[in-house]
One Martini backbone bead per residue (centre of mass of N, CA, C, O) as a GRO file, in nm:
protein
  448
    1UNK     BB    1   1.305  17.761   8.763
    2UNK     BB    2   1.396  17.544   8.976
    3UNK     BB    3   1.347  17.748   9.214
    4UNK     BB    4   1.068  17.748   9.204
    5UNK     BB    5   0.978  17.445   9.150
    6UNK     BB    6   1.060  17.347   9.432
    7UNK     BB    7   0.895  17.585   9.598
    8UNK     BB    8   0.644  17.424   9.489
    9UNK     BB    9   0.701  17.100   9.528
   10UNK     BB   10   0.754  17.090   9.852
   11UNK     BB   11   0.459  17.134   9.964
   12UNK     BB   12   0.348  16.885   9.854
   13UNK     BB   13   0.509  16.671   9.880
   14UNK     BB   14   0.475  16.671  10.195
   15UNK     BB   15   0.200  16.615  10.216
   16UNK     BB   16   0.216  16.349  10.112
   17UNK     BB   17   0.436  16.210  10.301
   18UNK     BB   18   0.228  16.239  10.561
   19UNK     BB   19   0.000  16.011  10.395
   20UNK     BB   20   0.220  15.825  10.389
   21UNK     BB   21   0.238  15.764  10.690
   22UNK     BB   22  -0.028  15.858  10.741
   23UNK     BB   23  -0.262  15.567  10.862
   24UNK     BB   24  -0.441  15.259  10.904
   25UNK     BB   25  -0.206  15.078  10.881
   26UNK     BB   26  -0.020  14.810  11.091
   27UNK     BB   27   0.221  14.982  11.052
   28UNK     BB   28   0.547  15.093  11.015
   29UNK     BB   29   0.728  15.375  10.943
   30UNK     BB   30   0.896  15.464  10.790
   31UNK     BB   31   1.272  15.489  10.801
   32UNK     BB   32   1.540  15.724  10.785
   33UNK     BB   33   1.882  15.679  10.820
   34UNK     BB   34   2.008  15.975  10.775
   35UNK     BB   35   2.238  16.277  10.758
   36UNK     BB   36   2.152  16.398  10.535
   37UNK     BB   37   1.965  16.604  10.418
   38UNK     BB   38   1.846  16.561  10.162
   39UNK     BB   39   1.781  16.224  10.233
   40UNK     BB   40   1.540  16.354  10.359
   41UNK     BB   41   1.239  16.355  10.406
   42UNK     BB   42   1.016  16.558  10.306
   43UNK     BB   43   0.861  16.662  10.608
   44UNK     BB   44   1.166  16.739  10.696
   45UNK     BB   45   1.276  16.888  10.485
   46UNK     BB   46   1.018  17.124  10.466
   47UNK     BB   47   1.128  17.217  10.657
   48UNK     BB   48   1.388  17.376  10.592
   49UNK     BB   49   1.260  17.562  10.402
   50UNK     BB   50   1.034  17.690  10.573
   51UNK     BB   51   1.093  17.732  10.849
   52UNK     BB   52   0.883  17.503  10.945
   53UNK     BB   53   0.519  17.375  11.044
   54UNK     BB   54   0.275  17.441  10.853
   55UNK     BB   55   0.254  17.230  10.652
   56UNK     BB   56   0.209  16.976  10.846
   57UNK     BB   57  -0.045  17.117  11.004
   58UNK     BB   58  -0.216  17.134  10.804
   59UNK     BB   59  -0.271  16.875  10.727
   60UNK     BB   60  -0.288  16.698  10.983
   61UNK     BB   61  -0.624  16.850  11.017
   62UNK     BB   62  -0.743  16.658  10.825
   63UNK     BB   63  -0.718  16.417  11.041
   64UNK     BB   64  -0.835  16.140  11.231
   65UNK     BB   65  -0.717  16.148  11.564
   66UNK     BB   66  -0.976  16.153  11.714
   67UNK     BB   67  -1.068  15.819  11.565
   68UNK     BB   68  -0.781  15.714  11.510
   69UNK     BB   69  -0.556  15.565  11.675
   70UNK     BB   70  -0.319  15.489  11.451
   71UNK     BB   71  -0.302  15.752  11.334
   72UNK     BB   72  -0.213  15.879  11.603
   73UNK     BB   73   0.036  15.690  11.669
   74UNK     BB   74   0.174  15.822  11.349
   75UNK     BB   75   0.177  16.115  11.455
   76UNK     BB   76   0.347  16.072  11.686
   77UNK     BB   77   0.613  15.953  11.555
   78UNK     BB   78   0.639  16.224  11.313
   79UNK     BB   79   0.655  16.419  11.534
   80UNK     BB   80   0.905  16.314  11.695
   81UNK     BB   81   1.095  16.354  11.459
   82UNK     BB   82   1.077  16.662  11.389
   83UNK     BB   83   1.169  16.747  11.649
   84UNK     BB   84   1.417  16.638  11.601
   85UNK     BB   85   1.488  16.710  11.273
   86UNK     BB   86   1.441  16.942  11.228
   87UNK     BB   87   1.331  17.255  11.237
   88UNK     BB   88   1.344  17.429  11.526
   89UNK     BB   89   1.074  17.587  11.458
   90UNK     BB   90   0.881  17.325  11.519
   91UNK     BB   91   0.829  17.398  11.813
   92UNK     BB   92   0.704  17.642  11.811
   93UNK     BB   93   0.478  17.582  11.581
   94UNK     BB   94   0.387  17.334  11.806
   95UNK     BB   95   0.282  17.527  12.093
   96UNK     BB   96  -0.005  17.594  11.994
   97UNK     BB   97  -0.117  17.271  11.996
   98UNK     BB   98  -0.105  17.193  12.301
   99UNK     BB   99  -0.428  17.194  12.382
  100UNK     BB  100  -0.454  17.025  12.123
  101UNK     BB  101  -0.280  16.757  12.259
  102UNK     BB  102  -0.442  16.738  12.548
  103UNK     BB  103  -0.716  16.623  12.492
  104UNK     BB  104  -0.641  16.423  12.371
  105UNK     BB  105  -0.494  16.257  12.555
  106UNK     BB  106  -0.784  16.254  12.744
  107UNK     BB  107  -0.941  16.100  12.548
  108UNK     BB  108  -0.749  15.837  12.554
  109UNK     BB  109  -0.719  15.826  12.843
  110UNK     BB  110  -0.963  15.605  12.890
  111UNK     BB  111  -0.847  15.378  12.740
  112UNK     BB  112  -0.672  15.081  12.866
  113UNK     BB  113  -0.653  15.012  12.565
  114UNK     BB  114  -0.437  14.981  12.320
  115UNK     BB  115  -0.375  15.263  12.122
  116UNK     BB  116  -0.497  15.479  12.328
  117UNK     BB  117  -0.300  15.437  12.574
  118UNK     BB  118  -0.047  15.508  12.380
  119UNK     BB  119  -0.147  15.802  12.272
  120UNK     BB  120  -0.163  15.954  12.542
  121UNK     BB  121   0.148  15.920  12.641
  122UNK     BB  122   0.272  16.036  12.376
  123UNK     BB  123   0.157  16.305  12.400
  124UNK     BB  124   0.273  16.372  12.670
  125UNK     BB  125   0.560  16.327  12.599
  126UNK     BB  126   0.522  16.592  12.341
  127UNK     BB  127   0.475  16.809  12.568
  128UNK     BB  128   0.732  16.802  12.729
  129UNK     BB  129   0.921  16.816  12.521
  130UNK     BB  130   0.850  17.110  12.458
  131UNK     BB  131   0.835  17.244  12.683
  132UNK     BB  132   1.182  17.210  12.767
  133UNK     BB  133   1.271  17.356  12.505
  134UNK     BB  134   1.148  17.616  12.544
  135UNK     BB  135   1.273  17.621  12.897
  136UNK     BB  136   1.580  17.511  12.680
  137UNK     BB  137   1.679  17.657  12.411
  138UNK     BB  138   1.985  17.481  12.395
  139UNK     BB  139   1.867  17.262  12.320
  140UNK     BB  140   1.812  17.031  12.089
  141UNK     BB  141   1.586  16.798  11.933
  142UNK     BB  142   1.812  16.586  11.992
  143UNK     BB  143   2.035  16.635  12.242
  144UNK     BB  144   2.301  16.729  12.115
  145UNK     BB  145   2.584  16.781  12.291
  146UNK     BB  146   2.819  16.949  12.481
  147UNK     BB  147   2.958  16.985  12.779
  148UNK     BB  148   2.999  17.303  12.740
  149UNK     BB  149   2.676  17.359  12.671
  150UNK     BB  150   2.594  17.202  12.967
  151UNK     BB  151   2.707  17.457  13.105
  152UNK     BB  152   2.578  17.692  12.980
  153UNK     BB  153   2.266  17.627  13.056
  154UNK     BB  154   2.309  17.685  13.377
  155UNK     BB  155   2.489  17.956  13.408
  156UNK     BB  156   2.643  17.912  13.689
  157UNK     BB  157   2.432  17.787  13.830
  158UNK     BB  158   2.309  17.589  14.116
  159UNK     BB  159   1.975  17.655  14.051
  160UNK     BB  160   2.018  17.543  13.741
  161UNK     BB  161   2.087  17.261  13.774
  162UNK     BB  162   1.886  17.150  13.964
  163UNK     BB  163   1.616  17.239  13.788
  164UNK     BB  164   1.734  17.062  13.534
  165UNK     BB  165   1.727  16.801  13.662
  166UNK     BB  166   1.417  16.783  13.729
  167UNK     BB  167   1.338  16.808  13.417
  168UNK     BB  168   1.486  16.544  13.332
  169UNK     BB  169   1.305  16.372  13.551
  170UNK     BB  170   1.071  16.393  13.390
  171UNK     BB  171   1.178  16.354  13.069
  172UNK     BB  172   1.213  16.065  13.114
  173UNK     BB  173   0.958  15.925  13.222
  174UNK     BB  174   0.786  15.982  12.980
  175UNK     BB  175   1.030  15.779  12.805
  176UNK     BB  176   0.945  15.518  12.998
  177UNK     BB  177   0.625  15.509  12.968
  178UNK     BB  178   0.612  15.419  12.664
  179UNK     BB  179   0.798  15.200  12.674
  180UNK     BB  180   0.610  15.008  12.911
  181UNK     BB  181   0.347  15.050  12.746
  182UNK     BB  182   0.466  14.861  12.494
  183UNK     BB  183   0.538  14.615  12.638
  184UNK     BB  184   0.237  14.564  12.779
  185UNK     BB  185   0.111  14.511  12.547
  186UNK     BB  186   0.248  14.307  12.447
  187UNK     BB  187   0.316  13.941  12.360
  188UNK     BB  188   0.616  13.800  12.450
  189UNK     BB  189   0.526  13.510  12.381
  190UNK     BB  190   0.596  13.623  12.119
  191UNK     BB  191   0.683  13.740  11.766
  192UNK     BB  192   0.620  14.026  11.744
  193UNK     BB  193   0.865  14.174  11.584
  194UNK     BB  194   0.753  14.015  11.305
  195UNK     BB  195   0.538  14.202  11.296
  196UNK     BB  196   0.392  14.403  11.231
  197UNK     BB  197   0.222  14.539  11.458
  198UNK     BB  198   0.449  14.518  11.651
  199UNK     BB  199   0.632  14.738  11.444
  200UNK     BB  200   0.385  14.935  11.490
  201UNK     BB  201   0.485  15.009  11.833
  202UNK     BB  202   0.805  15.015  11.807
  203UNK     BB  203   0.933  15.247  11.639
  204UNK     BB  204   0.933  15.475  11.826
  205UNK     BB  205   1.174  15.358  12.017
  206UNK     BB  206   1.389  15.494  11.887
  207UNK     BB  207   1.337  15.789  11.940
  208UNK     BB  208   1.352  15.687  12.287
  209UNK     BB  209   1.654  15.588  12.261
  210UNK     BB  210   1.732  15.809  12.207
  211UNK     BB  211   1.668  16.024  12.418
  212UNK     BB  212   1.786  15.825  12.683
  213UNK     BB  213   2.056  15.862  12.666
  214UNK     BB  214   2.120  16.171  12.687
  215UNK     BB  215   1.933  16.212  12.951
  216UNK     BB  216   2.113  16.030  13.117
  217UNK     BB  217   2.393  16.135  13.069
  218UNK     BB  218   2.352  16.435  13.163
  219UNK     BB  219   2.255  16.339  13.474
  220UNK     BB  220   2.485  16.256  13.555
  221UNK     BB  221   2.652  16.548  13.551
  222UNK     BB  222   2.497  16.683  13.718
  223UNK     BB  223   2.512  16.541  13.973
  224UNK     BB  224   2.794  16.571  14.025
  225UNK     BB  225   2.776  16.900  14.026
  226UNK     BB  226   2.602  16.908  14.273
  227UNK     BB  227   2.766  16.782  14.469
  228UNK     BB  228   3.041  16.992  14.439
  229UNK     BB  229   2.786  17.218  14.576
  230UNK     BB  230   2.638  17.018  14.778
  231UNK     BB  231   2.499  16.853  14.998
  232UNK     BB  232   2.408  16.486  15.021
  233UNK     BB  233   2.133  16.558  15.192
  234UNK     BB  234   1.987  16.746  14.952
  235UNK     BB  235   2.026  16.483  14.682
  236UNK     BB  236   1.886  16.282  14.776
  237UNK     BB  237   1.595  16.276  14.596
  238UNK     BB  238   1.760  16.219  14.352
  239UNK     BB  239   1.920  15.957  14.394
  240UNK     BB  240   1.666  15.821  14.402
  241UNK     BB  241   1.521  15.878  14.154
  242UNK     BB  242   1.779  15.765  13.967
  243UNK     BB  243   1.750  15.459  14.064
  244UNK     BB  244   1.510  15.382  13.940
  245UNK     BB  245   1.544  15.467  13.655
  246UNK     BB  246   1.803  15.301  13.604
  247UNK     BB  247   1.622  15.019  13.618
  248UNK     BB  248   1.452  15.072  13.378
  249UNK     BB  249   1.659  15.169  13.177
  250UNK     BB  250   1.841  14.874  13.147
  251UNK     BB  251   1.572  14.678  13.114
  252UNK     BB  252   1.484  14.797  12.835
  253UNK     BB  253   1.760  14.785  12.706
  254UNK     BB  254   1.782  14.501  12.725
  255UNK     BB  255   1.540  14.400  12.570
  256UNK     BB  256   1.589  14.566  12.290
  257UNK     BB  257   1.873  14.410  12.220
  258UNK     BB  258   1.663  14.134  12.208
  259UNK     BB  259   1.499  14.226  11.971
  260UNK     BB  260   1.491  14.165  11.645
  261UNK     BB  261   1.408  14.434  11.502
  262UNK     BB  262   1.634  14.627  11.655
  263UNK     BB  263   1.939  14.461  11.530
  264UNK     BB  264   1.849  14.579  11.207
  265UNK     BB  265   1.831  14.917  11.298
  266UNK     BB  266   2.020  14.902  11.628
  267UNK     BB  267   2.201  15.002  11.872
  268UNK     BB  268   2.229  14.893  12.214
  269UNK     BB  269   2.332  15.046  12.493
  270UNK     BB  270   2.495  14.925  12.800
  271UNK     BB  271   2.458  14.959  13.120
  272UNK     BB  272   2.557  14.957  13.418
  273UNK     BB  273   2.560  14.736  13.675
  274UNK     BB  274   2.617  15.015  13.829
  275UNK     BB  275   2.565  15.269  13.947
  276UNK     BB  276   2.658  15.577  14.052
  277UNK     BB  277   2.882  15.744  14.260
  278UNK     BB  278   2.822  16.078  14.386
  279UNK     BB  279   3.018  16.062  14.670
  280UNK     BB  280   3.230  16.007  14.453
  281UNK     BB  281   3.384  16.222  14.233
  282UNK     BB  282   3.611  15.980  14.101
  283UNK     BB  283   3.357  15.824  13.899
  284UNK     BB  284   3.346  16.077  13.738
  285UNK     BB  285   3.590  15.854  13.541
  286UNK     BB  286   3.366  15.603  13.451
  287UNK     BB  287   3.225  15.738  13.281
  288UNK     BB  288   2.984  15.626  13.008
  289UNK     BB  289   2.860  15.717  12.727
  290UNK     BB  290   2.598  15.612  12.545
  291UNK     BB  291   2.590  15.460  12.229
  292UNK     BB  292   2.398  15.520  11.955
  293UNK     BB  293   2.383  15.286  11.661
  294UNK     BB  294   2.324  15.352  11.324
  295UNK     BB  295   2.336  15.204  11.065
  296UNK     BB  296   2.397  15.316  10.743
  297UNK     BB  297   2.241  15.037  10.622
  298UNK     BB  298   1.945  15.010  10.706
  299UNK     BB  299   1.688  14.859  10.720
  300UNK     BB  300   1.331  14.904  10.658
  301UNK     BB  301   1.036  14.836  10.773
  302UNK     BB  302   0.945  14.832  10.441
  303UNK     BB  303   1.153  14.589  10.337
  304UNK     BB  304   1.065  14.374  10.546
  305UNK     BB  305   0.996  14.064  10.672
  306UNK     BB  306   0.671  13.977  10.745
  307UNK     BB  307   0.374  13.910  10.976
  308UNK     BB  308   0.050  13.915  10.911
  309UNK     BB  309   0.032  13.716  11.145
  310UNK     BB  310  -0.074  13.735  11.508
  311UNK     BB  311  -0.191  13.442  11.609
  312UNK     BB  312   0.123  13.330  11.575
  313UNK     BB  313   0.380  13.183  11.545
  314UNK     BB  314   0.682  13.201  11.454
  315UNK     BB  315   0.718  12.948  11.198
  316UNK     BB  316   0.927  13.088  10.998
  317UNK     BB  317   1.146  13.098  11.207
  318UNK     BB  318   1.408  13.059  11.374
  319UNK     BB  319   1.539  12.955  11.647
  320UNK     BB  320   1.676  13.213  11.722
  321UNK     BB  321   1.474  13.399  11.700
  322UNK     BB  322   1.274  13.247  11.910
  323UNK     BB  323   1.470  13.272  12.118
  324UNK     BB  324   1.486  13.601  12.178
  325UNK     BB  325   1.174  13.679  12.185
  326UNK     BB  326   1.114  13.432  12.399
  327UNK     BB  327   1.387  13.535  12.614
  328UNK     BB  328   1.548  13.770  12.556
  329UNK     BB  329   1.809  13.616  12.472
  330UNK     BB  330   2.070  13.506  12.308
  331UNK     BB  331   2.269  13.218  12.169
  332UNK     BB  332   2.474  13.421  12.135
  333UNK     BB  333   2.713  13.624  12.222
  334UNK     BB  334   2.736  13.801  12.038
  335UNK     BB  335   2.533  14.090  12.002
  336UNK     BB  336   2.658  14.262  11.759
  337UNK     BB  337   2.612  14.028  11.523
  338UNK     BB  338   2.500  14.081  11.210
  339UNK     BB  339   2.585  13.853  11.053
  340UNK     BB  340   2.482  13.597  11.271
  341UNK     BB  341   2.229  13.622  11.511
  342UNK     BB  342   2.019  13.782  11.302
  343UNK     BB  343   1.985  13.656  11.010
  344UNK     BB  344   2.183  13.778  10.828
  345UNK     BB  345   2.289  13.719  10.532
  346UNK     BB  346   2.497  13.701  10.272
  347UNK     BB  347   2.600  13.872  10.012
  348UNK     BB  348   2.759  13.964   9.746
  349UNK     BB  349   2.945  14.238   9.871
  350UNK     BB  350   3.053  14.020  10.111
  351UNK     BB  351   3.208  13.828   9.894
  352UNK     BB  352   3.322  14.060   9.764
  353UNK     BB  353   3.507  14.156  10.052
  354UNK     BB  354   3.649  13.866  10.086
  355UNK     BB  355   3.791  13.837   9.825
  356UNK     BB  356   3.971  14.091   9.830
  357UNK     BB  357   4.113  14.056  10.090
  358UNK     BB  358   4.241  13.772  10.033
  359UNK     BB  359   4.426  13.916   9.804
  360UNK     BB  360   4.526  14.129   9.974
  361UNK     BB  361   4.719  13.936  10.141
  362UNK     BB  362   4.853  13.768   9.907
  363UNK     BB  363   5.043  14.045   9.831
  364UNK     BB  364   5.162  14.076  10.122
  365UNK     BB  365   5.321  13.836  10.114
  366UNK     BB  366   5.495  13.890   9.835
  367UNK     BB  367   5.634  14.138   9.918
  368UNK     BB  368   5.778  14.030  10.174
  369UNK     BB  369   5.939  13.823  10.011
  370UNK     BB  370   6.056  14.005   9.827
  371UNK     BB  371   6.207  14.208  10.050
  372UNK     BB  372   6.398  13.928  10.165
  373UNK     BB  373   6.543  13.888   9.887
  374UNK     BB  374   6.662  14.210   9.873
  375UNK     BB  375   6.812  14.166  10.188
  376UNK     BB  376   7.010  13.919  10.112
  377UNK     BB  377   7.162  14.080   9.858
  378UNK     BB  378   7.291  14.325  10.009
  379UNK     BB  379   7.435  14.177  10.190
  380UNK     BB  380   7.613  13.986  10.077
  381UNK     BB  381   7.764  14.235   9.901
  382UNK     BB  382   7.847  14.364  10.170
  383UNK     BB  383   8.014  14.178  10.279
  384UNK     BB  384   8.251  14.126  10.040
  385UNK     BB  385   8.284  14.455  10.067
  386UNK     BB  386   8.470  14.427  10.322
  387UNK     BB  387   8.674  14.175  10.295
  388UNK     BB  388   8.814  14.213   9.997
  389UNK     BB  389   8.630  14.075   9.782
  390UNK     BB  390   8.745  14.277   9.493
  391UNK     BB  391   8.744  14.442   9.242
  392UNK     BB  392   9.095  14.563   9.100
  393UNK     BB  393   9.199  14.831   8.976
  394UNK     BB  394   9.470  14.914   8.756
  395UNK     BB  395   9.662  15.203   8.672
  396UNK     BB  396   9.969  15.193   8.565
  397UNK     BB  397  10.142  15.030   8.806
  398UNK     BB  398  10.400  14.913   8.672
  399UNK     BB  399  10.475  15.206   8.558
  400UNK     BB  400  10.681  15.419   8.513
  401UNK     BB  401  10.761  15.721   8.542
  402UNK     BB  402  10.832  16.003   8.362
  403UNK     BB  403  11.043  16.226   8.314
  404UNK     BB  404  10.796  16.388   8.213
  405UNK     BB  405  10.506  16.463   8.322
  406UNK     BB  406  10.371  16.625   8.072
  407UNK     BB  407  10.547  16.378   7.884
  408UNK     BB  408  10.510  16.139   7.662
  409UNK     BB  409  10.609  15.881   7.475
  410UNK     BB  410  10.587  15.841   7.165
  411UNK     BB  411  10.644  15.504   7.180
  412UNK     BB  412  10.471  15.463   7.381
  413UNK     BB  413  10.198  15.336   7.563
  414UNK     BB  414   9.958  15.326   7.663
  415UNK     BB  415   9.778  15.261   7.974
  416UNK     BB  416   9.747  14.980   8.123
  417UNK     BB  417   9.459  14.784   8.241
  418UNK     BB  418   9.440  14.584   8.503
  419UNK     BB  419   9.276  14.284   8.584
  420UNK     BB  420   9.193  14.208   8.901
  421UNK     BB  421   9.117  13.949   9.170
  422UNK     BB  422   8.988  13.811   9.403
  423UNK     BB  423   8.921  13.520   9.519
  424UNK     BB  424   8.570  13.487   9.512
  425UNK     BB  425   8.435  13.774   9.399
  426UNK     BB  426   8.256  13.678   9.170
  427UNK     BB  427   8.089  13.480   9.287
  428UNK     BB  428   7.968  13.686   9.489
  429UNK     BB  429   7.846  13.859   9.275
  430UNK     BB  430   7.695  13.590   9.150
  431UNK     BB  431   7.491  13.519   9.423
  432UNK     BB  432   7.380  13.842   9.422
  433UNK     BB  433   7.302  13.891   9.061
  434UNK     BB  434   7.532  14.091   8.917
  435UNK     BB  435   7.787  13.919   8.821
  436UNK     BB  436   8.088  13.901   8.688
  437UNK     BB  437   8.381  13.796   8.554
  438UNK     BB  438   8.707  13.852   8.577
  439UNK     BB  439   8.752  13.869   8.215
  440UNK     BB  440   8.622  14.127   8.259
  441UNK     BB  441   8.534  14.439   8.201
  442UNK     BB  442   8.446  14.716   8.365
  443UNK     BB  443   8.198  14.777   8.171
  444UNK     BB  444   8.067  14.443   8.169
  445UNK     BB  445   8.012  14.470   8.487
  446UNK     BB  446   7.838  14.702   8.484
  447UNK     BB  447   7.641  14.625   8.300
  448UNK     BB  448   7.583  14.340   8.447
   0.00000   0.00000   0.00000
């Protein structure tokens, strides 16, 4: 029965989920950034249940697309997140209205400005997307591989590393593209970031920077496999374009890691300071993958507090919030310190977690005093039997043996145990910690 309602009310979920993600208001789409399958979003869910992505399009088919841009353009970021985690076969059934959603793209590319010229470039992006899935099914929605899995997609052929690398670099292109067109739409010289609309036109380059790691990072592997097999003068023209681009992404990552925005919610990182050399083999050993880093508990965009007047300059916003906005990088060094210059105070899980840490270090210290106490102790111990300064029992040392060894003499004393020790003997063992007096029998010597 429980499988049965659940089958039956999680495509109604998706379809709530869907309209509730995709509205007419100018805000950001809320993110939930889980790993766990359960935690993600019904839309996102019901595609994994349903193993496609029909309820979605369904839903999708009611809303008023091509008449309102805003509505679009969170259609393009719900979109996009499902290509990246859904499941697979969404990318399938998502390239049968491939041709509406080129008509789409060409009819807000009329609009030169605002959410209509942003929801063109969008689309065409997830048009190219859809394209290089369809002839690269070894790539998944998210783009994350082995190295191994990125030799195998080439097939050990030369021809096919070529062509590989050349549509890696339309569809960098194209995610290049919408991060230009969001970052010149906005306002710079004000705080974006902080404002409602501001954070619905950034909140998609979440996924457009997850996507530009990787494709960055392939980009540079398949270049050097390339350099490794082919003339240097055949693959001028790569080089050209990724130079380019490498100026491009380099630039948009540093713009991205200092917008007030992006700081609470990814961590972005940063490419070298130039870009790699392709004829010097022994280079990809210097070569480091970009990661990007996703916070545990990101706070998510509808549950910050935003500014909802972009008329004005964010005057409620701190010194340097409005210094990073305003001028593109931070007023401390530490780019990645959340808990300092993105000005998240600590709450009280963070105070009581430097208060038991601070606990932890007082046991641990008074441990250490303790362990140097009892090595102390057994030292001094050691010592003292060392020197010969020891309490030395004797028994019946004094007394001659009797005449038959077998037979003791029937009026003769049991043997008597004289107890005796050399001076200072006591004290030492007095100063160990457990030493009885000289006049002590070894019984009470040994309780002590």
């Amino acid at each position: 029965f429980v499988i049965f309602s659940y089958s039956v009310l999680l495509p109604c979920l998706t379809a709530v989920s869907i309209n509730k993600a995709i509205n007419t208001q100018e805000v950001a789409v809320k993110e939930k950034h889980h790993v766990s399958l359960t935690a993600l979003p019904p839309c996102i869910l019901g595609t994994h249940h349903e193993k496609g992505a029909h309820t979605f399009w369904a839903a999708v088919s009611r809303l008023p697309l091509s008449s309102n841009a805003v509505i679009c353009w969170k259609f393009c970021h719900v979109f996009h997140k499902l290509l990246r985690d859904g499941h697979p076969n969404v990318i399938k059934d998502s390239v049968r209205n491939k041709a509406d959603l080129n008509d789409m793209s060409r009819m807000w590319g009329h609009l030169s400005e605002g959410y209509g010229k942003l929801c063109s470039i969008y689309l065409r992006l997830l048009i190219t997307k859809m394209e290089f899935h369809i002839k690269n099914p070894r790539f998944p929605g998210n783009l994350q591989m082995s190295n191994r899995q990125l030799e195998e997609a080439g097939e050990n052929d030369v021809n096919n590393f070529f062509q590989l690398t050349v549509e890696m670099f339309d569809y960098l292109e194209c995610e290049l593209s919408l991060f230009l067109g969001v970052f010149s739409s906005l306002d710079m010289s004000r705080s974006v970031s902080v404002t409602a609309a501001g954070q619905c036109r950034l909140a998609p380059l979440i996924q457009v920077i997850l996507d530009c790691s990787h494709l960055y990072d392939y980009t540079v592997k398949l270049l050097f496999k390339l350099h490794s097999c082919l003339p240097a003068d055949t693959l001028q023209g790569h080089r050209d374009r990724f130079q380019e681009q490498f100026k491009k992404l380099k630039s948009l990552f540093y713009r991205s890691s200092n917008l007030q925005y992006f700081k609470r919610l990814i961590q972005i990182p940063q490419l070298p300071e130039n870009p790699p050399n392709f004829l010097r083999a022994s280079a990809l050993s210097e070569h480091i993958s970009p990661v990007v880093v996703i916070p545990a508990e990101a706070s998510s965009p509808e549950t910050e507090h935003v500014v909802e007047t972009e008329d004005l300059v964010d005057m409620d916003a701190t010194g340097e919030s409005r210094f990073d906005d305003l001028f593109g990088m931070s007023a401390s060094t530490d780019r990645f310190n959340f808990n300092g210059q993105n000005g998240v105070r600590k709450d009280d899980k963070d105070r009581q977690i430097e208060h038991l840490s601070a606990e932890l270090q007082a046991l641990k210290e008074e441990l250490e005093a303790f362990r140097l106490e009892v090595c102390v102790c057994v030292c001094v111990c050691a010592g003292s039997s060392k020197s010969g300064r020891s309490r030395v029992l004797k028994f019946g040392l004094d007394r001659k043996p009797s005449a038959n060894p077998g037979m003791s003499h029937p009026h003769s004393a049991p043997p008597t145990a004289e107890w005796s020790s050399v001076p200072g003997a006591a004290g030492a063992c007095q100063r160990a910690g457990g030493g009885a007096s000289r006049a002590e029998p070894p019984e009470a010597a040994s309780a002590g």
